[in-house]
Amino acid sequence: MSAPERIPPRSVTATDPAAAELLARGELTVRGRIREASNAALYCTVTHEDREAACVYKPVAGERPLWDFPDGTLAGREAAAYEVSRATGWDLVPPTVLRDGPYGEGMCQLWIETAPGAGLLALVDGDEPEPGWKAVGFAEVGEGRTALLVHADDDRLRRLSVLDAVINNADRKGGHLLPTADGRLYGIDHGVTFNAENKLRTLLWGWAGEPLPEEALDVLKGLRDALTPSGPLTAALTPLITPAEIDATRARVDALLTSGAHPEPGTDWPAIPWPPV
């Protein structure tokens, strides 16, 4: 009698409701290291029952110390960014959990396959962007030449800029934007977020000072309700960031609703990350 045929595990995608559970409960197997990452980032597979997926595992033990963020907190901030993204309903951050792994506690995030040629950022000649683009600022491109840095006037990027303002993202680079073949856009690398001091640093300044869309205002109102002391988002964030950082997140949401506008670059902190990609 022959053995029953083994059914291969079902691959899980970012839109699958079971993705977070798989990341939290599945068995992690390290397949390699992502060498260009500034902190230890391991490419893994995660398997649980009849499901599997590729993922990134960033152990706390591999975090590089930073002067302005407490040691050992970056993984929790990555998971917190996912919780806020999930609460917006925009789902701009891939499913992310804080869990134990082969090298101790760390962040585990679903791997996203990107679609090349999305054309979200560009360097162009001239002083003004073409229709469909928003200006960020001028950048040196070598030999004394400058070019205008622009990003697409894209609703997905605009939503991400609002999310970044809420979570106080200090490092929104071009390489952290992951467009997919199905038209979605994900943002990754949220380890330097949620600081209680203003540290917003991003390439997505094209809407600075402009009125927030009604969609964004509705989302911010929902976040305000979810961030009350007994709210569900407060409960989700409490194990991941400090009470002071939750209070600061609540204050940023209130400030955005009060102004009704996209934030503008500050003067006491570099407004654009370096390197920008």
mmCIF file of C-alpha atoms in Angstrom:
data_model
loop_
_atom_site.group_PDB
_atom_site.id
_atom_site.type_symbol
_atom_site.label_atom_id
_atom_site.label_comp_id
_atom_site.label_asym_id
_atom_site.label_seq_id
_atom_site.Cartn_x
_atom_site.Cartn_y
_atom_site.Cartn_z
ATOM 1 C CA MET A 1 0.000 0.000 0.000
ATOM 2 C CA SER A 2 1.534 3.298 -1.048
ATOM 3 C CA ALA A 3 1.880 6.229 1.335
ATOM 4 C CA PRO A 4 -0.691 9.008 0.925
ATOM 5 C CA GLU A 5 0.432 11.870 -1.282
ATOM 6 C CA ARG A 6 1.692 14.828 0.724
ATOM 7 C CA ILE A 7 -0.293 17.986 0.063
ATOM 8 C CA PRO A 8 2.062 20.982 -0.210
ATOM 9 C CA PRO A 9 1.450 23.845 2.221
ATOM 10 C CA ARG A 10 -0.766 26.687 1.043
ATOM 11 C CA SER A 11 1.099 29.932 0.449
ATOM 12 C CA VAL A 12 -0.207 32.894 2.452
ATOM 13 C CA THR A 13 -0.282 36.444 1.077
ATOM 14 C CA ALA A 14 -0.439 39.835 2.794
ATOM 15 C CA THR A 15 -4.191 40.095 2.238
ATOM 16 C CA ASP A 16 -4.891 36.714 3.860
ATOM 17 C CA PRO A 17 -6.530 37.151 7.300
ATOM 18 C CA ALA A 18 -4.451 34.203 8.529
ATOM 19 C CA ALA A 19 -1.106 35.884 7.761
ATOM 20 C CA ALA A 20 -0.507 37.391 11.211
ATOM 21 C CA GLU A 21 -1.414 34.137 12.952
ATOM 22 C CA LEU A 22 0.975 32.229 10.705
ATOM 23 C CA LEU A 23 3.787 34.649 11.524
ATOM 24 C CA ALA A 24 3.086 34.450 15.248
ATOM 25 C CA ARG A 25 2.647 30.681 15.584
ATOM 26 C CA GLY A 26 4.584 29.161 12.702
ATOM 27 C CA GLU A 27 7.994 27.514 12.769
ATOM 28 C CA LEU A 28 10.714 29.860 11.531
ATOM 29 C CA THR A 29 13.478 28.468 9.333
ATOM 30 C CA VAL A 30 16.338 30.805 8.440
ATOM 31 C CA ARG A 31 17.245 30.666 4.748
ATOM 32 C CA GLY A 32 19.707 33.556 4.460
ATOM 33 C CA ARG A 33 20.689 37.066 5.502
ATOM 34 C CA ILE A 34 19.650 40.324 3.859
ATOM 35 C CA ARG A 35 23.068 41.955 3.737
ATOM 36 C CA GLU A 36 22.050 45.483 2.737
ATOM 37 C CA ALA A 37 19.988 45.940 5.916
ATOM 38 C CA SER A 38 21.512 48.210 8.596
ATOM 39 C CA ASN A 39 20.400 45.819 11.356
ATOM 40 C CA ALA A 40 20.417 42.016 11.314
ATOM 41 C CA ALA A 41 17.636 40.948 8.928
ATOM 42 C CA LEU A 42 17.131 37.284 8.115
ATOM 43 C CA TYR A 43 15.167 35.864 5.204
ATOM 44 C CA CYS A 44 13.071 32.976 6.507
ATOM 45 C CA THR A 45 10.193 30.684 5.779
ATOM 46 C CA VAL A 46 7.439 30.242 8.333
ATOM 47 C CA THR A 47 5.259 27.126 8.369
ATOM 48 C CA HIS A 48 2.222 26.206 10.436
ATOM 49 C CA GLU A 49 -0.112 23.290 9.734
ATOM 50 C CA ASP A 50 -1.065 23.602 6.035
ATOM 51 C CA ARG A 51 0.217 27.141 5.503
ATOM 52 C CA GLU A 52 3.591 28.698 4.764
ATOM 53 C CA ALA A 53 5.103 31.987 3.668
ATOM 54 C CA ALA A 54 8.384 33.784 3.200
ATOM 55 C CA CYS A 55 9.153 36.399 5.836
ATOM 56 C CA VAL A 56 11.790 38.684 7.330
ATOM 57 C CA TYR A 57 12.942 38.082 10.903
ATOM 58 C CA LYS A 58 14.859 40.876 12.666
ATOM 59 C CA PRO A 59 16.081 39.710 16.084
ATOM 60 C CA VAL A 60 16.419 42.311 18.814
ATOM 61 C CA ALA A 61 19.916 40.950 19.455
ATOM 62 C CA GLY A 62 20.957 42.182 16.004
ATOM 63 C CA GLU A 63 19.768 45.773 16.413
ATOM 64 C CA ARG A 64 22.390 48.488 16.048
ATOM 65 C CA PRO A 65 22.340 50.964 18.988
ATOM 66 C CA LEU A 66 20.980 54.424 18.180
ATOM 67 C CA TRP A 67 21.518 57.607 20.159
ATOM 68 C CA ASP A 68 17.882 58.717 20.026
ATOM 69 C CA PHE A 69 15.996 55.421 20.451
ATOM 70 C CA PRO A 70 16.321 53.087 23.457
ATOM 71 C CA ASP A 71 18.269 49.903 22.791
ATOM 72 C CA GLY A 72 16.257 46.816 21.966
ATOM 73 C CA THR A 73 13.054 48.640 20.981
ATOM 74 C CA LEU A 74 13.130 48.694 17.180
ATOM 75 C CA ALA A 75 11.353 45.362 16.676
ATOM 76 C CA GLY A 76 8.464 46.445 18.867
ATOM 77 C CA ARG A 77 8.152 49.680 16.892
ATOM 78 C CA GLU A 78 7.911 47.722 13.647
ATOM 79 C CA ALA A 79 5.041 45.678 15.076
ATOM 80 C CA ALA A 80 3.404 48.853 16.411
ATOM 81 C CA ALA A 81 3.499 50.434 12.932
ATOM 82 C CA TYR A 82 1.616 47.422 11.600
ATOM 83 C CA GLU A 83 -1.031 47.774 14.314
ATOM 84 C CA VAL A 84 -1.623 51.425 13.432
ATOM 85 C CA SER A 85 -1.677 50.623 9.709
ATOM 86 C CA ARG A 86 -4.225 47.876 10.339
ATOM 87 C CA ALA A 87 -6.376 50.279 12.369
ATOM 88 C CA THR A 88 -6.479 52.748 9.452
ATOM 89 C CA GLY A 89 -7.966 50.114 7.162
ATOM 90 C CA TRP A 90 -5.415 51.060 4.531
ATOM 91 C CA ASP A 91 -3.161 48.053 5.267
ATOM 92 C CA LEU A 92 0.004 49.816 4.154
ATOM 93 C CA VAL A 93 2.380 47.754 6.316
ATOM 94 C CA PRO A 94 2.799 44.013 5.695
ATOM 95 C CA PRO A 95 1.562 41.742 8.502
ATOM 96 C CA THR A 96 4.114 42.041 11.315
ATOM 97 C CA VAL A 97 4.379 40.448 14.763
ATOM 98 C CA LEU A 98 6.766 40.476 17.706
ATOM 99 C CA ARG A 99 7.724 36.914 18.588
ATOM 100 C CA ASP A 100 10.449 34.566 19.714
ATOM 101 C CA GLY A 101 12.658 33.079 17.023
ATOM 102 C CA PRO A 102 15.907 31.177 16.412
ATOM 103 C CA TYR A 103 17.962 34.126 17.763
ATOM 104 C CA GLY A 104 15.568 35.329 20.428
ATOM 105 C CA GLU A 105 12.751 37.845 20.374
ATOM 106 C CA GLY A 106 12.382 39.844 17.203
ATOM 107 C CA MET A 107 10.155 41.268 14.540
ATOM 108 C CA CYS A 108 8.686 38.880 11.968
ATOM 109 C CA GLN A 109 7.152 40.418 8.834
ATOM 110 C CA LEU A 110 5.635 38.849 5.755
ATOM 111 C CA TRP A 111 7.905 39.024 2.693
ATOM 112 C CA ILE A 112 6.496 41.166 -0.135
ATOM 113 C CA GLU A 113 7.264 40.429 -3.780
ATOM 114 C CA THR A 114 7.577 43.730 -5.612
ATOM 115 C CA ALA A 115 6.681 44.754 -9.144
ATOM 116 C CA PRO A 116 9.515 46.607 -10.926
ATOM 117 C CA GLY A 117 9.058 49.827 -12.826
ATOM 118 C CA ALA A 118 6.415 51.438 -10.613
ATOM 119 C CA GLY A 119 7.855 54.952 -11.147
ATOM 120 C CA LEU A 120 7.115 56.408 -7.720
ATOM 121 C CA LEU A 121 10.271 58.569 -7.399
ATOM 122 C CA ALA A 122 12.412 60.429 -9.920
ATOM 123 C CA LEU A 123 15.105 63.051 -10.373
ATOM 124 C CA VAL A 124 14.213 65.537 -13.105
ATOM 125 C CA ASP A 125 15.604 68.694 -14.665
ATOM 126 C CA GLY A 126 13.809 71.995 -14.201
ATOM 127 C CA ASP A 127 12.333 73.882 -11.278
ATOM 128 C CA GLU A 128 8.791 72.518 -11.351
ATOM 129 C CA PRO A 129 7.413 68.978 -11.506
ATOM 130 C CA GLU A 130 5.437 67.717 -14.482
ATOM 131 C CA PRO A 131 1.703 67.005 -14.071
ATOM 132 C CA GLY A 132 1.192 63.895 -11.962
ATOM 133 C CA TRP A 133 4.271 64.562 -9.819
ATOM 134 C CA LYS A 134 4.957 66.423 -6.573
ATOM 135 C CA ALA A 135 8.205 68.249 -5.760
ATOM 136 C CA VAL A 136 10.256 67.261 -2.719
ATOM 137 C CA GLY A 137 13.359 69.433 -3.151
ATOM 138 C CA PHE A 138 16.631 69.777 -5.008
ATOM 139 C CA ALA A 139 19.380 67.182 -4.732
ATOM 140 C CA GLU A 140 23.017 67.178 -5.782
ATOM 141 C CA VAL A 141 23.637 64.562 -8.459
ATOM 142 C CA GLY A 142 27.367 65.062 -8.989
ATOM 143 C CA GLU A 143 29.764 67.405 -10.797
ATOM 144 C CA GLY A 144 28.070 70.462 -9.301
ATOM 145 C CA ARG A 145 24.745 69.582 -10.912
ATOM 146 C CA THR A 146 21.408 69.537 -9.111
ATOM 147 C CA ALA A 147 18.115 67.924 -10.024
ATOM 148 C CA LEU A 148 14.599 68.160 -8.664
ATOM 149 C CA LEU A 149 13.544 65.186 -6.543
ATOM 150 C CA VAL A 150 9.880 64.347 -7.184
ATOM 151 C CA HIS A 151 7.433 61.645 -6.172
ATOM 152 C CA ALA A 152 4.251 60.515 -7.883
ATOM 153 C CA ASP A 153 0.998 62.307 -7.036
ATOM 154 C CA ASP A 154 -0.382 58.915 -6.028
ATOM 155 C CA ASP A 155 -3.199 58.253 -3.546
ATOM 156 C CA ARG A 156 -1.279 55.281 -2.132
ATOM 157 C CA LEU A 157 1.741 57.457 -1.361
ATOM 158 C CA ARG A 158 -0.517 60.126 0.106
ATOM 159 C CA ARG A 159 -2.046 57.614 2.512
ATOM 160 C CA LEU A 160 1.427 56.473 3.468
ATOM 161 C CA SER A 161 2.470 60.064 4.152
ATOM 162 C CA VAL A 162 -0.457 60.375 6.584
ATOM 163 C CA LEU A 163 0.491 57.118 8.287
ATOM 164 C CA ASP A 164 4.087 58.338 8.599
ATOM 165 C CA ALA A 165 2.896 61.563 10.222
ATOM 166 C CA VAL A 166 0.915 59.558 12.781
ATOM 167 C CA ILE A 167 3.717 57.138 13.654
ATOM 168 C CA ASN A 168 6.424 59.829 13.438
ATOM 169 C CA ASN A 169 8.514 57.943 10.913
ATOM 170 C CA ALA A 170 12.115 59.156 11.010
ATOM 171 C CA ASP A 171 13.257 57.210 7.946
ATOM 172 C CA ARG A 172 10.876 57.029 4.975
ATOM 173 C CA LYS A 173 13.259 56.249 2.110
ATOM 174 C CA GLY A 174 12.543 55.278 -1.460
ATOM 175 C CA GLY A 175 13.793 51.752 -0.867
ATOM 176 C CA HIS A 176 11.113 51.304 1.793
ATOM 177 C CA LEU A 177 8.316 51.563 -0.791
ATOM 178 C CA LEU A 178 7.162 48.200 -2.150
ATOM 179 C CA PRO A 179 4.635 48.305 -5.015
ATOM 180 C CA THR A 180 3.137 44.948 -5.972
ATOM 181 C CA ALA A 181 1.761 43.452 -9.158
ATOM 182 C CA ASP A 182 -1.823 43.713 -7.891
ATOM 183 C CA GLY A 183 -1.552 47.496 -7.545
ATOM 184 C CA ARG A 184 -0.983 47.646 -3.795
ATOM 185 C CA LEU A 185 1.766 49.612 -2.082
ATOM 186 C CA TYR A 186 3.453 48.605 1.168
ATOM 187 C CA GLY A 187 5.884 50.493 3.378
ATOM 188 C CA ILE A 188 8.549 48.661 5.366
ATOM 189 C CA ASP A 189 11.393 49.354 7.835
ATOM 190 C CA HIS A 190 9.562 51.101 10.672
ATOM 191 C CA GLY A 191 12.109 50.597 13.432
ATOM 192 C CA VAL A 192 12.652 54.332 14.007
ATOM 193 C CA THR A 193 9.074 55.388 14.641
ATOM 194 C CA PHE A 194 6.897 56.521 17.561
ATOM 195 C CA ASN A 195 9.518 58.731 19.189
ATOM 196 C CA ALA A 196 7.849 61.152 21.602
ATOM 197 C CA GLU A 197 9.842 64.001 19.996
ATOM 198 C CA ASN A 198 9.106 65.171 16.461
ATOM 199 C CA LYS A 199 11.408 63.292 14.076
ATOM 200 C CA LEU A 200 9.380 63.051 10.869
ATOM 201 C CA ARG A 201 11.858 62.549 8.050
ATOM 202 C CA THR A 202 10.563 61.439 4.677
ATOM 203 C CA LEU A 203 10.696 61.702 0.908
ATOM 204 C CA LEU A 204 6.938 62.248 0.789
ATOM 205 C CA TRP A 205 6.780 65.999 1.418
ATOM 206 C CA GLY A 206 4.949 66.778 -1.828
ATOM 207 C CA TRP A 207 1.645 67.489 -0.061
ATOM 208 C CA ALA A 208 3.166 69.524 2.809
ATOM 209 C CA GLY A 209 0.729 72.201 3.961
ATOM 210 C CA GLU A 210 -2.080 71.016 1.671
ATOM 211 C CA PRO A 211 -5.503 70.156 3.130
ATOM 212 C CA LEU A 212 -5.923 66.533 4.113
ATOM 213 C CA PRO A 213 -8.395 64.577 1.957
ATOM 214 C CA GLU A 214 -11.752 63.716 3.534
ATOM 215 C CA GLU A 215 -10.731 60.067 3.478
ATOM 216 C CA ALA A 216 -7.698 60.823 5.627
ATOM 217 C CA LEU A 217 -9.729 62.932 8.065
ATOM 218 C CA ASP A 218 -12.209 60.073 8.505
ATOM 219 C CA VAL A 219 -9.339 57.650 9.152
ATOM 220 C CA LEU A 220 -7.773 60.009 11.684
ATOM 221 C CA LYS A 221 -11.085 60.313 13.518
ATOM 222 C CA GLY A 222 -11.218 56.519 13.710
ATOM 223 C CA LEU A 223 -7.670 56.434 15.080
ATOM 224 C CA ARG A 224 -8.570 59.041 17.691
ATOM 225 C CA ASP A 225 -11.430 56.858 18.893
ATOM 226 C CA ALA A 226 -9.243 53.734 18.886
ATOM 227 C CA LEU A 227 -6.505 55.528 20.863
ATOM 228 C CA THR A 228 -8.605 56.449 23.893
ATOM 229 C CA PRO A 229 -7.130 55.022 27.127
ATOM 230 C CA SER A 230 -9.471 52.028 26.866
ATOM 231 C CA GLY A 231 -9.454 51.865 23.061
ATOM 232 C CA PRO A 232 -8.468 48.774 21.056
ATOM 233 C CA LEU A 233 -5.461 50.396 19.401
ATOM 234 C CA THR A 234 -4.120 51.564 22.753
ATOM 235 C CA ALA A 235 -4.403 47.971 23.968
ATOM 236 C CA ALA A 236 -2.554 46.682 20.898
ATOM 237 C CA LEU A 237 0.248 49.245 21.265
ATOM 238 C CA THR A 238 0.748 48.927 25.029
ATOM 239 C CA PRO A 239 3.046 45.841 24.851
ATOM 240 C CA LEU A 240 5.063 47.393 22.005
ATOM 241 C CA ILE A 241 5.856 51.044 22.850
ATOM 242 C CA THR A 242 5.881 53.158 26.016
ATOM 243 C CA PRO A 243 2.901 55.013 27.532
ATOM 244 C CA ALA A 244 4.601 58.329 26.701
ATOM 245 C CA GLU A 245 4.939 57.262 23.062
ATOM 246 C CA ILE A 246 1.269 56.248 22.936
ATOM 247 C CA ASP A 247 0.348 59.658 24.369
ATOM 248 C CA ALA A 248 2.513 61.326 21.708
ATOM 249 C CA THR A 249 0.820 59.291 18.967
ATOM 250 C CA ARG A 250 -2.557 60.389 20.292
ATOM 251 C CA ALA A 251 -1.353 64.011 20.279
ATOM 252 C CA ARG A 252 -0.133 63.755 16.675
ATOM 253 C CA VAL A 253 -3.533 62.456 15.557
ATOM 254 C CA ASP A 254 -5.240 65.333 17.382
ATOM 255 C CA ALA A 255 -2.832 67.850 15.824
ATOM 256 C CA LEU A 256 -3.514 66.563 12.311
ATOM 257 C CA LEU A 257 -7.263 66.797 12.868
ATOM 258 C CA THR A 258 -6.933 70.297 14.307
ATOM 259 C CA SER A 259 -4.810 71.611 11.431
ATOM 260 C CA GLY A 260 -6.655 69.648 8.747
ATOM 261 C CA ALA A 261 -3.467 69.720 6.702
ATOM 262 C CA HIS A 262 -0.445 67.608 5.877
ATOM 263 C CA PRO A 263 2.468 68.522 8.179
ATOM 264 C CA GLU A 264 5.309 70.686 6.941
ATOM 265 C CA PRO A 265 9.030 70.004 7.476
ATOM 266 C CA GLY A 266 10.419 71.155 10.795
ATOM 267 C CA THR A 267 13.519 73.276 11.221
ATOM 268 C CA ASP A 268 15.219 71.392 14.075
ATOM 269 C CA TRP A 269 15.550 68.014 12.364
ATOM 270 C CA PRO A 270 16.708 67.023 8.851
ATOM 271 C CA ALA A 271 13.512 66.713 6.816
ATOM 272 C CA ILE A 272 14.808 64.220 4.228
ATOM 273 C CA PRO A 273 16.543 60.938 5.136
ATOM 274 C CA TRP A 274 20.060 60.209 3.926
ATOM 275 C CA PRO A 275 20.742 58.347 1.785
ATOM 276 C CA PRO A 276 17.303 58.965 0.258
ATOM 277 C CA VAL A 277 17.050 55.493 -1.283
#
